[in-house]
Structure formats: structure tokens, C-alpha cells
Coordinates of C-alpha atoms in Angstrom, one line a residue:
X1064 CA -30.6 4.6 25.0
X1065 CA -26.9 4.3 25.9
X1066 CA -24.8 3.0 23.0
X1067 CA -21.2 2.9 24.1
X1068 CA -20.0 0.9 21.1
X1069 CA -21.0 3.5 18.5
X1070 CA -18.0 4.1 16.2
X1071 CA -16.8 0.5 16.5
X1072 CA -16.9 -2.0 13.7
X1073 CA -16.2 -5.8 13.7
X1074 CA -15.0 -7.6 10.5
X1075 CA -14.5 -11.3 10.8
X1076 CA -13.4 -14.3 8.9
X1077 CA -15.8 -17.2 9.0
X1078 CA -14.2 -20.7 8.8
X1079 CA -11.9 -21.4 11.7
X1080 CA -12.6 -18.0 13.3
X1081 CA -16.3 -17.4 13.9
X1082 CA -17.8 -20.7 12.7
X1083 CA -17.4 -23.8 14.8
X1084 CA -16.2 -27.0 13.1
X1085 CA -19.7 -27.9 12.2
X1086 CA -20.0 -24.6 10.4
X1087 CA -22.6 -23.1 12.8
X1088 CA -22.2 -20.1 15.1
X1089 CA -22.3 -20.9 18.8
X1090 CA -25.0 -19.4 21.0
X1091 CA -22.4 -17.7 23.1
X1092 CA -20.8 -16.0 20.1
X1093 CA -24.1 -15.1 18.6
X1094 CA -25.2 -13.5 21.8
X1095 CA -22.0 -11.5 22.1
X1096 CA -22.5 -10.2 18.5
X1097 CA -26.1 -9.3 19.2
X1098 CA -25.2 -7.4 22.4
X1099 CA -22.4 -5.6 20.6
X1100 CA -24.8 -4.4 17.9
X1101 CA -27.5 -3.5 20.3
X1102 CA -25.0 -1.1 22.0
X1103 CA -24.2 0.7 18.8
X1104 CA -21.5 -1.4 17.2
X1105 CA -21.6 -2.6 13.6
X1106 CA -20.7 -6.0 12.2
X1107 CA -19.8 -7.7 9.0
X1108 CA -17.9 -10.7 7.6
X1109 CA -14.8 -11.2 5.4
X1110 CA -14.4 -14.6 3.8
X1111 CA -12.8 -16.5 1.0
X1112 CA -16.1 -18.1 0.3
X1113 CA -18.1 -17.1 -2.7
X1114 CA -21.6 -15.6 -2.7
X1115 CA -23.5 -19.0 -2.8
X1116 CA -21.5 -20.4 0.1
X1117 CA -21.8 -17.3 2.1
X1118 CA -25.5 -16.6 1.6
X1119 CA -26.8 -18.5 4.6
X1120 CA -24.5 -16.4 6.9
X1121 CA -25.6 -13.1 5.2
X1122 CA -29.2 -14.2 5.9
X1123 CA -28.3 -15.0 9.5
X1124 CA -26.5 -11.8 10.3
X1125 CA -27.8 -9.2 7.9
X1126 CA -24.4 -7.3 8.0
X1127 CA -24.4 -3.6 8.9
X1128 CA -21.8 -2.7 6.2
X1129 CA -20.3 -4.3 3.1
X1130 CA -19.2 -7.9 3.4
X1131 CA -15.9 -9.2 1.9
X1132 CA -16.1 -12.3 -0.3
X1133 CA -13.8 -14.2 -2.6
X1134 CA -10.9 -13.1 -0.3
X1135 CA -11.3 -9.5 -1.2
X1136 CA -12.4 -9.6 -4.9
X1137 CA -16.0 -8.7 -4.1
X1138 CA -17.6 -6.3 -1.6
X1139 CA -21.3 -7.2 -1.2
X1140 CA -24.0 -4.9 -0.1
X1141 CA -26.6 -7.2 1.5
X1142 CA -29.2 -4.5 2.0
X1143 CA -29.2 -3.7 -1.8
X1144 CA -28.5 -7.4 -2.7
X1145 CA -25.7 -6.3 -5.1
X1146 CA -22.0 -5.5 -5.2
X1147 CA -21.0 -2.4 -3.3
X1148 CA -19.7 0.5 -5.5
X1149 CA -16.1 0.0 -6.6
X1150 CA -16.2 -3.3 -4.8
X1151 CA -15.4 -5.8 -7.6
X1152 CA -12.2 -7.1 -9.1
X1153 CA -11.9 -9.8 -11.7
X1154 CA -9.1 -12.0 -12.9
X1155 CA -7.2 -10.3 -15.8
X1156 CA -7.8 -10.8 -19.5
X1157 CA -5.6 -13.6 -20.9
X1158 CA -5.4 -15.6 -17.6
X1159 CA -6.9 -18.7 -19.2
X1160 CA -3.5 -19.9 -20.4
X1161 CA -2.0 -19.8 -16.9
X1162 CA -5.0 -21.6 -15.5
X1163 CA -4.6 -24.3 -18.1
X1164 CA -0.9 -24.5 -17.4
X1165 CA -1.4 -25.1 -13.7
X1166 CA -4.1 -27.7 -14.3
X1167 CA -1.7 -29.6 -16.7
X1168 CA 1.2 -29.3 -14.3
X1169 CA -0.8 -30.5 -11.4
X1170 CA -3.3 -33.0 -12.8
X1171 CA -4.2 -34.4 -9.4
X1172 CA -5.2 -31.0 -8.0
X1173 CA -8.9 -30.0 -8.5
X1174 CA -9.6 -26.5 -9.9
X1175 CA -12.5 -24.1 -10.0
X1176 CA -13.3 -20.6 -11.0
X1177 CA -16.0 -18.5 -9.2
X1178 CA -18.3 -15.6 -9.8
X1179 CA -21.7 -14.6 -8.5
X1180 CA -23.4 -17.0 -10.9
X1181 CA -21.8 -20.1 -9.4
X1182 CA -18.7 -22.2 -8.8
X1183 CA -17.4 -24.0 -11.9
X1184 CA -15.0 -26.9 -11.7
X1185 CA -12.6 -27.2 -14.7
X1186 CA -10.5 -30.0 -13.2
X1187 CA -12.0 -32.6 -10.8
X1188 CA -10.2 -34.1 -7.8
X1189 CA -10.7 -35.7 -4.4
X1190 CA -10.0 -32.5 -2.5
X1191 CA -12.2 -30.5 -4.8
X1192 CA -15.1 -32.7 -4.1
X1193 CA -14.5 -32.4 -0.3
X1194 CA -14.3 -28.6 -0.6
X1195 CA -17.7 -28.4 -2.4
X1196 CA -19.3 -30.8 0.1
X1197 CA -18.1 -28.7 3.1
X1198 CA -19.4 -25.5 1.6
X1199 CA -22.6 -27.2 0.4
X1200 CA -22.1 -26.1 -3.2
X1201 CA -23.4 -28.3 -6.1
X1202 CA -20.8 -29.8 -8.4
X1203 CA -20.9 -28.1 -11.8
X1204 CA -18.2 -29.1 -14.3
X1205 CA -17.4 -26.6 -17.1
X1206 CA -14.4 -26.1 -19.3
X1207 CA -12.6 -22.8 -19.5
X1208 CA -14.1 -22.5 -23.0
X1209 CA -17.6 -22.5 -21.3
X1210 CA -16.8 -20.0 -18.6
X1211 CA -14.7 -16.9 -19.1
X1212 CA -12.1 -16.6 -16.4
X1213 CA -11.7 -12.8 -16.8
X1214 CA -15.4 -12.6 -15.6
X1215 CA -14.5 -14.5 -12.4
X1216 CA -13.4 -13.2 -9.1
X1217 CA -10.9 -15.9 -8.3
X1218 CA -9.7 -19.4 -9.1
X1219 CA -9.2 -22.0 -6.4
X1220 CA -7.0 -25.1 -6.5
X1221 CA -7.7 -27.9 -4.1
X1222 CA -5.3 -30.8 -3.4
X1223 CA -3.1 -32.6 -0.9
X1224 CA -1.2 -30.1 1.3
X1225 CA 2.2 -31.2 -0.1
X1226 CA 1.0 -30.6 -3.6
X1227 CA -0.4 -27.2 -2.7
X1228 CA 3.0 -26.3 -1.3
X1229 CA 4.6 -27.4 -4.5
X1230 CA 2.1 -25.3 -6.5
X1231 CA 2.9 -22.3 -4.3
X1232 CA 6.6 -22.6 -5.3
X1233 CA 5.6 -23.1 -8.9
X1234 CA 3.7 -19.8 -9.2
X1235 CA 6.6 -17.8 -8.0
X1236 CA 7.7 -17.7 -11.6
X1237 CA 7.6 -14.2 -13.2
X1238 CA 4.8 -15.0 -15.6
X1239 CA 2.4 -15.3 -12.7
X1240 CA 3.1 -11.8 -11.4
X1241 CA -0.1 -10.3 -12.9
X1242 CA -2.2 -12.1 -10.2
X1243 CA -2.0 -12.6 -6.4
X1244 CA -1.9 -16.0 -4.7
X1245 CA -2.9 -16.9 -1.2
X1246 CA -3.2 -20.1 0.8
X1247 CA -6.6 -20.1 2.5
X1248 CA -6.5 -23.7 3.9
X1249 CA -3.8 -26.3 3.9
X1250 CA -5.7 -27.9 1.0
X1251 CA -6.2 -24.7 -1.0
X1252 CA -4.3 -22.2 -3.1
X1253 CA -6.3 -19.3 -4.5
X1254 CA -5.5 -17.1 -7.5
X1255 CA -6.8 -13.5 -7.1
X1256 CA -6.8 -10.3 -9.1
X1257 CA -3.6 -8.3 -8.8
X1258 CA -3.4 -6.3 -5.5
X1259 CA -6.5 -8.0 -4.1
X1260 CA -6.8 -9.5 -0.6
X1261 CA -8.8 -9.0 2.5
X1262 CA -6.6 -6.1 3.5
X1263 CA -7.2 -4.1 0.4
X1264 CA -10.9 -4.8 0.9
X1265 CA -10.8 -3.5 4.5
X1266 CA -9.3 -0.3 3.2
X1267 CA -12.2 0.1 0.8
X1268 CA -14.6 -0.5 3.6
X1269 CA -12.9 2.0 5.8
X1270 CA -13.6 4.7 3.1
X1271 CA -17.3 3.8 3.3
X1272 CA -17.6 4.1 7.0
X1273 CA -17.8 7.3 9.1
X1274 CA -14.5 9.0 9.8
X1275 CA -12.9 7.8 13.0
X1276 CA -14.6 4.3 12.9
X1277 CA -12.3 1.8 14.7
X1278 CA -12.2 -1.5 12.9
X1279 CA -11.4 -4.7 14.7
X1280 CA -10.6 -7.7 12.5
X1281 CA -10.2 -11.4 13.2
X1282 CA -8.9 -14.4 11.3
X1283 CA -7.0 -17.6 11.6
X1284 CA -5.3 -18.4 8.3
X1285 CA -2.7 -16.9 5.9
X1286 CA -5.3 -15.3 3.7
X1287 CA -6.4 -13.2 6.7
X1288 CA -3.0 -11.6 7.5
X1289 CA -3.3 -8.6 5.3
X1290 CA -6.7 -7.8 6.9
X1291 CA -5.4 -8.2 10.4
X1292 CA -2.4 -5.9 9.7
X1293 CA -4.7 -3.3 8.1
X1294 CA -7.2 -3.2 11.0
X1295 CA -7.1 -0.8 13.9
X1296 CA -7.3 -3.8 16.3
X1297 CA -6.8 -7.5 15.5
X1298 CA -7.3 -10.8 17.1
X1299 CA -7.1 -14.5 16.4
X1300 CA -8.0 -17.9 17.9
X1301 CA -5.5 -19.9 19.9
X1302 CA -5.1 -22.5 17.1
X1303 CA -4.4 -20.0 14.3
X1304 CA -1.6 -20.6 11.7
X1305 CA 1.9 -19.7 13.0
X1306 CA 2.1 -16.8 10.5
X1307 CA -1.2 -15.4 11.8
X1308 CA -0.1 -15.6 15.4
X1309 CA 3.1 -13.8 14.5
X1310 CA 1.2 -11.1 12.6
X1311 CA -1.3 -10.4 15.4
X1312 CA 1.5 -10.3 18.0
X1313 CA 3.5 -7.9 15.9
X1314 CA 0.5 -5.5 16.0
X1315 CA 0.0 -5.9 19.7
X1316 CA -3.2 -7.7 19.0
X1317 CA -5.2 -10.3 20.9
X1318 CA -4.3 -14.0 20.8
X1319 CA -7.1 -15.8 22.6
X1320 CA -6.7 -18.9 24.7
X1321 CA -9.9 -20.1 23.0
X1322 CA -10.7 -21.5 19.5
X1323 CA -13.7 -21.2 17.3
X1324 CA -15.0 -24.4 18.9
X1325 CA -15.2 -22.9 22.5
X1326 CA -16.1 -19.2 22.4
X1327 CA -13.3 -17.4 20.7
X1328 CA -15.4 -14.7 19.2
X1329 CA -17.2 -13.7 22.4
X1330 CA -13.7 -13.6 24.1
X1331 CA -12.5 -11.3 21.3
X1332 CA -15.5 -8.9 21.6
X1333 CA -14.8 -8.6 25.3
X1334 CA -11.2 -7.7 24.6
X1335 CA -12.0 -5.4 21.7
X1336 CA -14.6 -3.3 23.5
X1337 CA -12.4 -3.0 26.5
X1338 CA -9.4 -1.9 24.5
X1339 CA -10.9 1.2 22.8

């Protein structure tokens, strides 16, 4: 059987990139992915979502290689149903004080910590509730005395966009330099382990794939930029964040005329397979 896409790998963000606004995958995009894989290509996902919020998509796609979750803090081997070797990074010891400081400084902003056991809210808020509803995750309230942050992959703060912008400025202070921060939605600011993002995760994946594999990555928000810049080919939907559009263009990548709502991913696959 002719398999012209052997040696090609697709790694995609979910929300705003592959998933439509109702969080499903269009039949057009699903068919394009299936055709790509049938012709020898391999496919996986890279998301800021945690394991629980990603599981239905892991079940749907059965990825061909490690999936990226928690914005790069976990690489998940779906076939083995466990973390991939060398694929985990947790928040550092002693981070609890900084989490408590942020919660106190921004009392109207919801906050959670995440690991493979669940999502634990340590400060409630309107946007936090919306976030859990969108990702279909049950609300579980725990204090930072009840869940150890250094055993978690990330913390997420959810609030009004102007408050998240203020928080992003606040964490520029030197004492926050032991962790990374990324904005994954206009409502969210995420705290990640040091030197952890989707780009560092892509490089780990590259080391796991056969030499010479060409990796094409897609995303739409700021937390995707490192991955897009690390990939061999990159693309984004028409309505991506300005910084993403700039990053993709700087790499000579593909800026589609379509969005996740009207067939972006099928459009991307056509471009990617024709460009290599």
C-alpha cells in the first residue's frame, strides 16, 4: 500500500485550533486526519488541558505518539495509559507561598492546581466556574494544605481579562523567576515548572520519533508560540492571537483563511502535506 505521508507527524492544540466552538471535531477535519494517518502520517495533540479534560479526545483519536498536556508539563503515552519516560515536570518545592501570595493579591481571581488525580480549586471565582464548566470538570475545593503544589503540573488562575493582564505584570517580579507563566486564554494565566512549555515538550517528542521525522504543529494562542517556533512546519487559524500570527509568519508558516469553526485543520493538512 502506498503511504506517501510516512515520516510526517502532526501535533495540534485543541481549543481554538482543532476543536470547534462546541468542543467537537468537525467531520471534515476528522476525515482529513483519518486520511493522513491511513497514508502513513502520525498524529497527536498538545493542549493546556489536564488529563481529565483531555481524556475524551485521547479516546477519540488514540494518538500515535506521546500527547502533550498541562502546556508541556506532562507527556502522556496513551497506549500504555501512563506518562511517557522523562515526560513529567512538576511545580518546584516551596511554591506554595507564591501561590498564596497571588491568591491574596488577586482575591477576585479563581485559582486551581492540577495533577493526574484531578483539578483542585483553592480560590473560587466566576471565571473559574466557567472554566470548569467548559472543560466538563467537577468542582473540587481543596486548600493548599490539602494538596501539595509541588506534586502538581501547573496552577491556573482564571479571571476577567484586565485582571489577568494585571497579574501578568505582577509576576514579572524576580521572586517568580523559578517558574514559567503563560497566557492560554484571555481569562487564564498559568504557572508552569521552570523551562516548561509546549515547545520544550515538542523537542522531547522529537527525540522519541524516528530520525528525520518532519513535525507540523498548529495553535492559536500565546501558549502555543514556543511549539510553533520549534516545529519544522507550523500553521494557525485565521482568528489566532496577533502574537501567534506574527510567530507563524516569521517562520514562513501557514496562516489559513479559515477558523476552527469552518475547516481550518483540513486546510492545514492540505498545506502541510503539499509543503514537504
